[in-house]
Tab-separated table of C-alpha atoms in Angstrom:
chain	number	residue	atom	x	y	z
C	1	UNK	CA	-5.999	1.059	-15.680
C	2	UNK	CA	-2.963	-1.017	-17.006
C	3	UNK	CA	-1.994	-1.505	-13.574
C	4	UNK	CA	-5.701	-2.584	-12.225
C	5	UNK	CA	-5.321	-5.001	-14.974
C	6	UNK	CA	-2.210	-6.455	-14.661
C	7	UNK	CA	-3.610	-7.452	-10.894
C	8	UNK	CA	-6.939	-8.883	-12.606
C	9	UNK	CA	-7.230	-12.862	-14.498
C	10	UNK	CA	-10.159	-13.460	-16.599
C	11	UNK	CA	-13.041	-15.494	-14.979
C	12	UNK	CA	-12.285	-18.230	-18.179
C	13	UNK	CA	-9.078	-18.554	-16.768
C	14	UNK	CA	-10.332	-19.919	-13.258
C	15	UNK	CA	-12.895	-21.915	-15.131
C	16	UNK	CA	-10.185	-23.370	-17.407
C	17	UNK	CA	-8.183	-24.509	-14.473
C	18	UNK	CA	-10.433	-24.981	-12.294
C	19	UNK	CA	-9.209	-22.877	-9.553
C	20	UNK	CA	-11.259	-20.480	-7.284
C	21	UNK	CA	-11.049	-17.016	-7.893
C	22	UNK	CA	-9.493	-15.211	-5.036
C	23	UNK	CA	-10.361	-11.205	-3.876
C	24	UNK	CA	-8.666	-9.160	-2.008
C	25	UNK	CA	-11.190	-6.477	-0.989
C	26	UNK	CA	-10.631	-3.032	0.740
C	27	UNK	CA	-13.351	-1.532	2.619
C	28	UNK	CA	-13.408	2.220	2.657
C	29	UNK	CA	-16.150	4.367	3.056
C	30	UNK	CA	-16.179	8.366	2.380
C	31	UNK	CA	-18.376	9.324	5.355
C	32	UNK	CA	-16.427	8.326	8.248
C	33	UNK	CA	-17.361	10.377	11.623
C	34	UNK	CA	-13.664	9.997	12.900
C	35	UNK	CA	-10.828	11.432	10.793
C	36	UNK	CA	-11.885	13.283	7.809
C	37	UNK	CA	-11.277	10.581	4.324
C	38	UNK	CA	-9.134	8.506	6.764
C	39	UNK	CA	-8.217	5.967	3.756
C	40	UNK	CA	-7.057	8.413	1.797
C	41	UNK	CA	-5.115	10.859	4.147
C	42	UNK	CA	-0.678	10.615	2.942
C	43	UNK	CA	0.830	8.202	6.019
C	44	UNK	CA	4.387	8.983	5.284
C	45	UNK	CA	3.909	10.358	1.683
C	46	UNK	CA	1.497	7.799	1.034
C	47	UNK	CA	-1.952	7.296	0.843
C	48	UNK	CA	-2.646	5.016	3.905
C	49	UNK	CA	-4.764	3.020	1.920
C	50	UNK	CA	-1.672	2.642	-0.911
C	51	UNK	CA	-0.025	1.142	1.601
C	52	UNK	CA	-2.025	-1.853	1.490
C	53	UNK	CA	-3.061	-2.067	-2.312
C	54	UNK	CA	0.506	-2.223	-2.907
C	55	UNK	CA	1.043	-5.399	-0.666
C	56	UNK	CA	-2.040	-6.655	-2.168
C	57	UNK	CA	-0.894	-6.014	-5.554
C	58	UNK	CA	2.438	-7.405	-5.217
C	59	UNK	CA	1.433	-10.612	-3.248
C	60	UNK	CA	0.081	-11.515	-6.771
C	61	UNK	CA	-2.750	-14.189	-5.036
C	62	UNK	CA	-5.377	-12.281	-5.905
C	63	UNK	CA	-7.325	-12.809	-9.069
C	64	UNK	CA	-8.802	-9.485	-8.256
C	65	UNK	CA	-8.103	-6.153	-6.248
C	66	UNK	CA	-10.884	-4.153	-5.079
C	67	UNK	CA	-11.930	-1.515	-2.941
C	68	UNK	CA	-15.674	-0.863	-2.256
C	69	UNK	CA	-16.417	3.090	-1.704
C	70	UNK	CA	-18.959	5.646	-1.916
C	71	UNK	CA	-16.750	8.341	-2.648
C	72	UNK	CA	-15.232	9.915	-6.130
C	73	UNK	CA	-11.860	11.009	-4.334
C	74	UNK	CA	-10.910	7.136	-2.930
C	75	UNK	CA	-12.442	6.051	-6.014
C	76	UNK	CA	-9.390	7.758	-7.875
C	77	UNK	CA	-6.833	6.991	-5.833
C	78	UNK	CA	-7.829	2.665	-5.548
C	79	UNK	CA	-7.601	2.822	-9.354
C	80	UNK	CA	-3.892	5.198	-8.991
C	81	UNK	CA	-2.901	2.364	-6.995
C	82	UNK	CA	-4.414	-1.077	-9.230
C	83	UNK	CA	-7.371	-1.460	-7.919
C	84	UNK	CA	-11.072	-2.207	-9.314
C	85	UNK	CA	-13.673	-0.204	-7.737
C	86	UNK	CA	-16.836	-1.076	-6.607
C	87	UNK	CA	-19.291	1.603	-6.106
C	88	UNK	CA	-20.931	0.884	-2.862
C	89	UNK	CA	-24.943	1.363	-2.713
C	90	UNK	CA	-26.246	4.062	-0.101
C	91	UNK	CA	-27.625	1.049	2.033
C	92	UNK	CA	-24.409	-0.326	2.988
C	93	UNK	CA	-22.871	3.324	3.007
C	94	UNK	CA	-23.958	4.337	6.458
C	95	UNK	CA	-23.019	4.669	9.762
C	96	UNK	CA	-24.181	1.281	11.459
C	97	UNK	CA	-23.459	-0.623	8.153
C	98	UNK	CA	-21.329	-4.086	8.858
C	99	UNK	CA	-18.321	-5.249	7.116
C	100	UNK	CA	-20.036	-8.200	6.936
C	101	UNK	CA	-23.157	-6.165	5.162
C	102	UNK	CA	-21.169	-4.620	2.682
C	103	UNK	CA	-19.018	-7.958	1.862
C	104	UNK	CA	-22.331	-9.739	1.315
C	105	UNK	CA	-23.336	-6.969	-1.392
C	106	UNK	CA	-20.075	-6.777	-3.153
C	107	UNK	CA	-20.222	-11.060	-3.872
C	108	UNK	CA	-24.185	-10.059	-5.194
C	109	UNK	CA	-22.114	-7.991	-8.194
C	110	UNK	CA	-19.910	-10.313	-7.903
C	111	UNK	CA	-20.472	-13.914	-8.422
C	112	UNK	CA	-17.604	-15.099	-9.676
C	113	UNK	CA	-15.661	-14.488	-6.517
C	114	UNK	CA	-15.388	-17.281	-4.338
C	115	UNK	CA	-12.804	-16.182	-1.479
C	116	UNK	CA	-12.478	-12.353	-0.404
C	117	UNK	CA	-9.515	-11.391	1.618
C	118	UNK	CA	-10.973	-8.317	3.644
C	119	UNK	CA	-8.003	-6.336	3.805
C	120	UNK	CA	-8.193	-3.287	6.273
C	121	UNK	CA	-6.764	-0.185	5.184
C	122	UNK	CA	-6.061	0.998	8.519
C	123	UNK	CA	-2.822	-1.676	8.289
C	124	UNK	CA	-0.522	-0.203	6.638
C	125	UNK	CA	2.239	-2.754	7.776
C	126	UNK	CA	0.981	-5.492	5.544
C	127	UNK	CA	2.879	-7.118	3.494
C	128	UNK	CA	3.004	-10.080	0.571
C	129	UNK	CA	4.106	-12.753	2.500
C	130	UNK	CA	1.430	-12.395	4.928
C	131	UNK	CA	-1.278	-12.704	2.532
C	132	UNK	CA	0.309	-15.636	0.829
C	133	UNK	CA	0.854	-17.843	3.543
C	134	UNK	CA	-2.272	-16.725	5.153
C	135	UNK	CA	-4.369	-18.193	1.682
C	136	UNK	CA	-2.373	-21.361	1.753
C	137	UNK	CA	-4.213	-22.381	4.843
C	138	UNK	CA	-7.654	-22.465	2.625
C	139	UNK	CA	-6.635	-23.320	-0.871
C	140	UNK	CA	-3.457	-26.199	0.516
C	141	UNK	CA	-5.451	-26.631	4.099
C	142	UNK	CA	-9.211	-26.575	3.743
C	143	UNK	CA	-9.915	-24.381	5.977
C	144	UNK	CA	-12.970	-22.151	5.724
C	145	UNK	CA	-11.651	-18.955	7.208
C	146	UNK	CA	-8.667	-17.416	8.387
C	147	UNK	CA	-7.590	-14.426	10.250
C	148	UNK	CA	-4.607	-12.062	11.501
C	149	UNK	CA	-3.348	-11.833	15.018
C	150	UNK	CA	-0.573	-10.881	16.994
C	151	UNK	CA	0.363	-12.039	20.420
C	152	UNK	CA	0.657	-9.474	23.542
C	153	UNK	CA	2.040	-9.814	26.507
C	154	UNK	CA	-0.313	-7.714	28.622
C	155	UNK	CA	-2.174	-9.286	31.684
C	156	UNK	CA	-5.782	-7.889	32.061
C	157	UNK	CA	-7.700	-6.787	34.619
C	158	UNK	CA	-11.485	-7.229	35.298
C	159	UNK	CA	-13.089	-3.600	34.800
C	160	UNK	CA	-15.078	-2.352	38.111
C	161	UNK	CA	-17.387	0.792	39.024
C	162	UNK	CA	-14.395	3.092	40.978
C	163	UNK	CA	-17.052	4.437	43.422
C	164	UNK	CA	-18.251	0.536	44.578
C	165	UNK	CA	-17.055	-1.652	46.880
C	166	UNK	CA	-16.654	-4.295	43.935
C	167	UNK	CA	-12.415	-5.275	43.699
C	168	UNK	CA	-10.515	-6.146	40.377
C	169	UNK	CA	-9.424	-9.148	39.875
C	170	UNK	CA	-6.927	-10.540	37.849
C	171	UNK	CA	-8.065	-12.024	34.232
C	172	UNK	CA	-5.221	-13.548	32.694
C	173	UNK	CA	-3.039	-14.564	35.400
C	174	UNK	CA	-2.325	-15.528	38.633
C	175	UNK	CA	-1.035	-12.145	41.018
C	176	UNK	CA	1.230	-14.381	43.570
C	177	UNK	CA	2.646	-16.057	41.035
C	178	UNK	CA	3.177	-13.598	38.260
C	179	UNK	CA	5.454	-15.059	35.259
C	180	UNK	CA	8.420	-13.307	34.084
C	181	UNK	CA	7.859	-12.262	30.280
C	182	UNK	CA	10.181	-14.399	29.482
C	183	UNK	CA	8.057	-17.512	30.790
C	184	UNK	CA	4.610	-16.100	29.469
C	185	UNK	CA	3.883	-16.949	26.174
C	186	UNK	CA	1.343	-13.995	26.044
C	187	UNK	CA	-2.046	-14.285	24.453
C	188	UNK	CA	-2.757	-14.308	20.430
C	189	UNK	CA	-4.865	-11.740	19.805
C	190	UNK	CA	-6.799	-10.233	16.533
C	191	UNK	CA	-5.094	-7.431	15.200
C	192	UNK	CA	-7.494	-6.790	11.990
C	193	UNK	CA	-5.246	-6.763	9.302
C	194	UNK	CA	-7.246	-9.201	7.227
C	195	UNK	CA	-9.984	-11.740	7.087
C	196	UNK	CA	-10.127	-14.565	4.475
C	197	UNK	CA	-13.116	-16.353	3.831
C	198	UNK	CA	-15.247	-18.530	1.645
C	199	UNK	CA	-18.208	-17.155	-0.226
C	200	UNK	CA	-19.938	-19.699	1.047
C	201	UNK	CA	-19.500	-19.281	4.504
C	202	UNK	CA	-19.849	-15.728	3.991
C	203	UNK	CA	-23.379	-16.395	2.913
C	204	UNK	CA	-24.272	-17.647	5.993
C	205	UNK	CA	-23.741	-14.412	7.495
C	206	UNK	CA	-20.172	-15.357	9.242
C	207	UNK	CA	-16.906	-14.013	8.529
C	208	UNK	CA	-15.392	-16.140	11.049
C	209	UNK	CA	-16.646	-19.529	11.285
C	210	UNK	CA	-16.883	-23.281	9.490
C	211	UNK	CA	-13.209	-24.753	10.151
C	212	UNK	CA	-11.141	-21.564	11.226
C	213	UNK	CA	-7.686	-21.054	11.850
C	214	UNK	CA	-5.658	-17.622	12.622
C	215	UNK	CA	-2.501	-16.472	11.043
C	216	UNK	CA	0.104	-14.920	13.205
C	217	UNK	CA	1.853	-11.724	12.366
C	218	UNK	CA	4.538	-10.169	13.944
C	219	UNK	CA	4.572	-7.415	16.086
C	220	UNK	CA	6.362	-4.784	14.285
C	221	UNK	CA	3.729	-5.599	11.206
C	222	UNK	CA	0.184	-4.892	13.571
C	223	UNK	CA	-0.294	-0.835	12.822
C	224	UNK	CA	-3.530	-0.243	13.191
C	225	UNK	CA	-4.519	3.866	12.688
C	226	UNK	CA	-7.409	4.472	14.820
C	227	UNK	CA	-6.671	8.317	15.404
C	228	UNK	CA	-5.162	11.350	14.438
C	229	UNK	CA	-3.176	10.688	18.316
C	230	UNK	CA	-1.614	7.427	15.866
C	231	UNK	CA	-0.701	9.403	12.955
C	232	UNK	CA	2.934	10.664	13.538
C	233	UNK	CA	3.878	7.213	15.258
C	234	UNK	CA	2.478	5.593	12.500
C	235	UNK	CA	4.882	7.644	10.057
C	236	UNK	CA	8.224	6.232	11.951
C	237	UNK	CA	6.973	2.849	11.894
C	238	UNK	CA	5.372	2.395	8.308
C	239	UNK	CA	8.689	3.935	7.169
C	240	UNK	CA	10.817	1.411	8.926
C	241	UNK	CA	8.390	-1.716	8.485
C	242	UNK	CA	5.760	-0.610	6.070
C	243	UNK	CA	6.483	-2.490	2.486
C	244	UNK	CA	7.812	-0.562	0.210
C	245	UNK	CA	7.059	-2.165	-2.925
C	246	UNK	CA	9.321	-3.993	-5.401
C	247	UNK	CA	13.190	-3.242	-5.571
C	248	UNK	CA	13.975	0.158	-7.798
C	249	UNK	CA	16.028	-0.229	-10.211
C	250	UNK	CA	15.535	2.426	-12.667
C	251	UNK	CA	13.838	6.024	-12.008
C	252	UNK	CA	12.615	8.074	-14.965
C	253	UNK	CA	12.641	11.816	-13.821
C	254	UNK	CA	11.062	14.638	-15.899
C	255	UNK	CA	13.254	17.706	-16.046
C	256	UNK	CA	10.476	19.920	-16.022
C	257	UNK	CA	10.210	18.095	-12.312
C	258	UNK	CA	13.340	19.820	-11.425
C	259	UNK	CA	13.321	22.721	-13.051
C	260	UNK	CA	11.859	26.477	-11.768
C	261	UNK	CA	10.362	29.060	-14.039
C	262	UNK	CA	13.033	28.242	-16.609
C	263	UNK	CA	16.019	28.451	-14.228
C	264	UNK	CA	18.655	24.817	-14.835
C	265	UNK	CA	17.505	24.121	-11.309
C	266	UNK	CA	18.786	20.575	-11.899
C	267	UNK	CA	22.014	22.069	-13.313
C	268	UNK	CA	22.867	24.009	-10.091
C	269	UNK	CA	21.259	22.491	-7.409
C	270	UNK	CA	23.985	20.968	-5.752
C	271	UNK	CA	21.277	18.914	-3.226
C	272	UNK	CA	19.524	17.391	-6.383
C	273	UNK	CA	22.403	16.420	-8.818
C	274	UNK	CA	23.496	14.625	-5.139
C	275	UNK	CA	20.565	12.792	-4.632
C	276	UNK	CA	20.829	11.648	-8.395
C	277	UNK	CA	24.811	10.558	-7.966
C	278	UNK	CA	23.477	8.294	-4.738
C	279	UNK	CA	21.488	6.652	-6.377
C	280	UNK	CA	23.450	5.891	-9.033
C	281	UNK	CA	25.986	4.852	-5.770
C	282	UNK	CA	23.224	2.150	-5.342
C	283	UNK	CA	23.005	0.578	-8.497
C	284	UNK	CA	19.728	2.210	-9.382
C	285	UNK	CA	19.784	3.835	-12.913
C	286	UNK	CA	18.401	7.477	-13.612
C	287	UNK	CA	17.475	8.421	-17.194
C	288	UNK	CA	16.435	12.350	-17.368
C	289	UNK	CA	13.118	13.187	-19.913
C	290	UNK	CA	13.144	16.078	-21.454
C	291	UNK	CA	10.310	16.928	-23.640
C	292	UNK	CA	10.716	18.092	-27.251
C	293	UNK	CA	8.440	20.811	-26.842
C	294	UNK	CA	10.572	22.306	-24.196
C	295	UNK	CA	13.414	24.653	-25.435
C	296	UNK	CA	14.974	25.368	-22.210
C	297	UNK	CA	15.320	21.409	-21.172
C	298	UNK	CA	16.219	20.506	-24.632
C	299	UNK	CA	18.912	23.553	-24.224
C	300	UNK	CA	20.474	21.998	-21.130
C	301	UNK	CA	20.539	18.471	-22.148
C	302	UNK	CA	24.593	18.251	-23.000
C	303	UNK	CA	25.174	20.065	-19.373
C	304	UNK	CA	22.764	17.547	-17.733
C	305	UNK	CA	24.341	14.307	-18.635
C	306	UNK	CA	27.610	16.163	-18.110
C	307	UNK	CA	27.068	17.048	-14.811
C	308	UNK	CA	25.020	13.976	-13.414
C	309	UNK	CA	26.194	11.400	-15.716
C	310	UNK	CA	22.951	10.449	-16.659
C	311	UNK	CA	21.548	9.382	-20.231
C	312	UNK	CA	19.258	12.583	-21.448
C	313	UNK	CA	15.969	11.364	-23.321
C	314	UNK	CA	14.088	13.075	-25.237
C	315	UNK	CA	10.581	12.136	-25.623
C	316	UNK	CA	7.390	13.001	-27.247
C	317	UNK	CA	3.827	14.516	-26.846
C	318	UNK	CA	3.096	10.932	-25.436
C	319	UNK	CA	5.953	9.636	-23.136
C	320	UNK	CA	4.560	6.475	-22.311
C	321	UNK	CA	5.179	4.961	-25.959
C	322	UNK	CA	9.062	6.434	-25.584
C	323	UNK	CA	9.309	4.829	-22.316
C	324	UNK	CA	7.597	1.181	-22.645
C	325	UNK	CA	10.301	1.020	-25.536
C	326	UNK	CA	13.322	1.645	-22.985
C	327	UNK	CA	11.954	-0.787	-20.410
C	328	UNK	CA	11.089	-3.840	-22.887
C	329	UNK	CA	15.293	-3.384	-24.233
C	330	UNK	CA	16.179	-3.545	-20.312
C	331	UNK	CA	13.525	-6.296	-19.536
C	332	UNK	CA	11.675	-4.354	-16.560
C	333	UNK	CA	8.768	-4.702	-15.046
C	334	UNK	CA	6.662	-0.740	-14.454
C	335	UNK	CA	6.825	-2.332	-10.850
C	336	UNK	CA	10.625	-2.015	-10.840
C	337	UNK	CA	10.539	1.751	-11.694
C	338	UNK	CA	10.621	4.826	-10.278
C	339	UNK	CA	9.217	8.025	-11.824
C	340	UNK	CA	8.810	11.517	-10.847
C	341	UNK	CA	7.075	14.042	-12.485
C	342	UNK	CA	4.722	17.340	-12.518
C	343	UNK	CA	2.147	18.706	-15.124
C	344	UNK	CA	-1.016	16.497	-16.870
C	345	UNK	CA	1.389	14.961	-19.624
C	346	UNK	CA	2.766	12.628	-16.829
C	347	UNK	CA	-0.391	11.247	-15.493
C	348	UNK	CA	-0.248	7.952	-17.138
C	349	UNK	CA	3.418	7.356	-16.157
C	350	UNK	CA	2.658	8.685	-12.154
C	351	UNK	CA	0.002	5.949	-11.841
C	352	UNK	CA	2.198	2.928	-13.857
C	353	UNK	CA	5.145	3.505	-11.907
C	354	UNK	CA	5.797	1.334	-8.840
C	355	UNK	CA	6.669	3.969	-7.133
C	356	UNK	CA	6.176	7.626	-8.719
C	357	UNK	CA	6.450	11.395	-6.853
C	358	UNK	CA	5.444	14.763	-8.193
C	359	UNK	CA	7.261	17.982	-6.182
C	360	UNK	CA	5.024	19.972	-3.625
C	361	UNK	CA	4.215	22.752	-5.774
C	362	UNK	CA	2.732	20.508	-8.947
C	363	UNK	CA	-1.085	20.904	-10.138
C	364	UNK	CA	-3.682	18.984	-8.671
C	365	UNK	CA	-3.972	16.513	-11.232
C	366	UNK	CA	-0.299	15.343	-11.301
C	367	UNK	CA	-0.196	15.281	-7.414
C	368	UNK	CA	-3.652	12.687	-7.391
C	369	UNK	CA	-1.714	10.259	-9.677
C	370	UNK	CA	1.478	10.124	-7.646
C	371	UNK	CA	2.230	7.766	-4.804
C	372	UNK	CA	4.347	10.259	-3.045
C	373	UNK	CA	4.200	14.256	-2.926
C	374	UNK	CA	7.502	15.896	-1.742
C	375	UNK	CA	7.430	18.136	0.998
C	376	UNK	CA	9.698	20.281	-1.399
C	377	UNK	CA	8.803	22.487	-4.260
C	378	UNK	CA	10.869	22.645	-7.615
C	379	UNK	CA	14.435	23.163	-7.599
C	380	UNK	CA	14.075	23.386	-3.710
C	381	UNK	CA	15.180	19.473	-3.709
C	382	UNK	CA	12.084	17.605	-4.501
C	383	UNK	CA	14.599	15.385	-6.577
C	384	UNK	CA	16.679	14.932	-3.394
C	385	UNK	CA	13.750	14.023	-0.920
C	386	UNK	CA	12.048	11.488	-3.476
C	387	UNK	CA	15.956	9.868	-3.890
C	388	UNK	CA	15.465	9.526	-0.553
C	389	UNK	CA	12.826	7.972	-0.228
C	390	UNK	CA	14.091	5.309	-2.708
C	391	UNK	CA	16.475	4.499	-0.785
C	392	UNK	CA	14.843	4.180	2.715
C	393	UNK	CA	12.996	1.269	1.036
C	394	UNK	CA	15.400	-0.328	-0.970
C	395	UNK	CA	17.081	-2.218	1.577
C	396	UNK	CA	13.596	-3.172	3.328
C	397	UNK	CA	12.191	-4.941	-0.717
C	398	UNK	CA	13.078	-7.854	-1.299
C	399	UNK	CA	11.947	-9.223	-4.758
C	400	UNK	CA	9.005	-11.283	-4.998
């Protein structure tokens, strides 16, 4: 994958300059007893594992960005979203298996790894910063390990049998004289986000060890999805303080996205040529494809740029060349655009694009590339959701 690659440096190029090579690594396993391909399952349009390959991604730490799985389906979509796979043996595949267990066999394939970040997909509120600042404390500090947490302000209780005599007692503070919130500095405690540490403290079968230090995150980053009872929480907050990805500034949309059995959906949908003028309202450009094989998009080009104001491109039987021509004259990065599509012809493009959508009703194959699938069919406003979208997280990027 271009994108995979573009996260990836050579091992000569740590040996060159003598620096370690840093992993980020992504646990997730296909057989999980609680919800059904958890890692995989669209949080808020996206994968909740894209969630965190993205921050990974974009942190741009990592001299590598994997996720270790047993299964063909996450296999696809941790390449979709720049991501190296490696294919997990049956040994480390099962139920009981550690973290710890399956770490240890990824550095065996992997020897020229010599800090993994174990990033857990079930965060989807991760973002660059975290992980950068987080890594300074090994590669600037010299520390050995270092791990997320969040403080709480929750006073705990000792746990007794309700039908003995046995009474609670307080844990964490003291009952006659209780602190205000205000005065309580609460407790830090590990919220699993991620877990940096040394290979070589890692071979000594510890995770968390040698000279450790945590990392504090704040609240409103520590999602963790540990049921489907999370999910629709999870949705509201990811959308509000998930990261989005880099700042869109340019969105590529393939007319045969918009259009329905032939009808100038695009033309007359009211909602969609909408969504297209507010983006434009937000400084982000939108450059319509049309395909030259298509007569009834090539038909309604002059009426399309008309009516939205947008520059109508034609492109060829491979759209990728016609595009990587537009973004080297504008000097963008794939990370910076936008790109919705629908059929097979588009796959390359959905899984480049920082941030790419197909409409509900597109084939399988389209919808596995894309980062986002619209709740809305063609010409039913899939244009006008995804625009959306775009814009919910625009404010939230901030360029790294």
């Amino acid at each position: 994958e271009l994108k995979g690659m573009k996260a990836t440096k050579s091992l000569s190029e740590d040996v060159v300059i003598g620096k370690r090579h840093v992993a980020a690594l992504i646990l997730a396993r296909g057989g999980s007893k609680g919800i059904p391909l958890k890692n995989i399952k669209p949080l808020a349009g996206v994968p909740l594992m894209g969630w965190v390959l993205r921050a990974a991604v974009d942190s741009e730490v990592f001299d590598s960005v994997w996720v270790s799985t047993d299964h063909a389906e996450i296999k696809k979509v941790a390449e979709a979203w720049g991501a190296q796979v490696h294919q997990r043996s049956p040994e480390v595949s099962r139920d009981s298996t550690s973290s710890l267990e399956t770490i240890q066999e990824f550095l065996e394939y992997h020897n020229e790894v010599d800090i993994v970040c174990n990033i857990q997909a079930t965060s989807p509120c991760l973002h660059p910063f975290d992980v950068k600042e987080a890594l300074k404390k090994i590669t600037e500090d010299g520390y050995d390990s270092v791990f997320s947490v969040v403080r709480r302000h929750q006073f705990r209780w000792k746990e007794v049998d309700e039908l003995s005599d046995e009474k609670t007692e307080a844990i964490n503070l003291d009952p006659a004289n209780r602190p205000r919130r205000q005065d309580w500095p609460g407790e830090l405690c590990e919220n699993g986000s991620f877990y940096f540490t040394t290979k070589d403290l890692i071979k000594t079968g510890q995770l968390q060890g040698g000279k450790s230090i945590y990392y504090e995150m704040l609240p409103e980053f520590s999602v963790d999805i540990d049921g489907d009872i999370d999910w629709p929480v999870a949705e509201q907050r990811v959308l509000r303080y998930g990261y989005p990805g880099k700042v869109v500034r340019l969105l590529f949309c393939n007319v045969s996205a918009c259009l329905a059995e032939g009808i100038n959906a695009l033309s007359s949908n009211t909602r969609n040529t909408s969504a297209i003028h507010m983006l434009q309202e937000k400084q982000v450009e939108v450059i319509l494809l049309t395909s030259s094989d298509d007569a009834v998009a090539q038909s309604l080009a002059a009426k399309l740029q008309k009516r939205t104001g947008c520059q109508v491109m034609e492109v060829g039987k491979k759209p990728l060349n016609d595009l990587q021509e537009v973004m080297k004259n504008k000097s963008l990065d794939w990370k910076h655009v936008a790109f919705m599509g629908f059929d097979q012809a588009d796959e390359k493009l959905l899984k480049l694009a920082g941030l790419s959508a197909v409409p509900g009703d597109a084939p399988e194959l389209a919808s596995k590339a894309a980062k986002y699938i619209c709740p809305l069919s063609r010409g039913s406003g899939a244009v006008w959701d995804f625009a959306e979208l775009i814009l919910l997280q625009k404010p939230m990027a901030k360029p790294q």
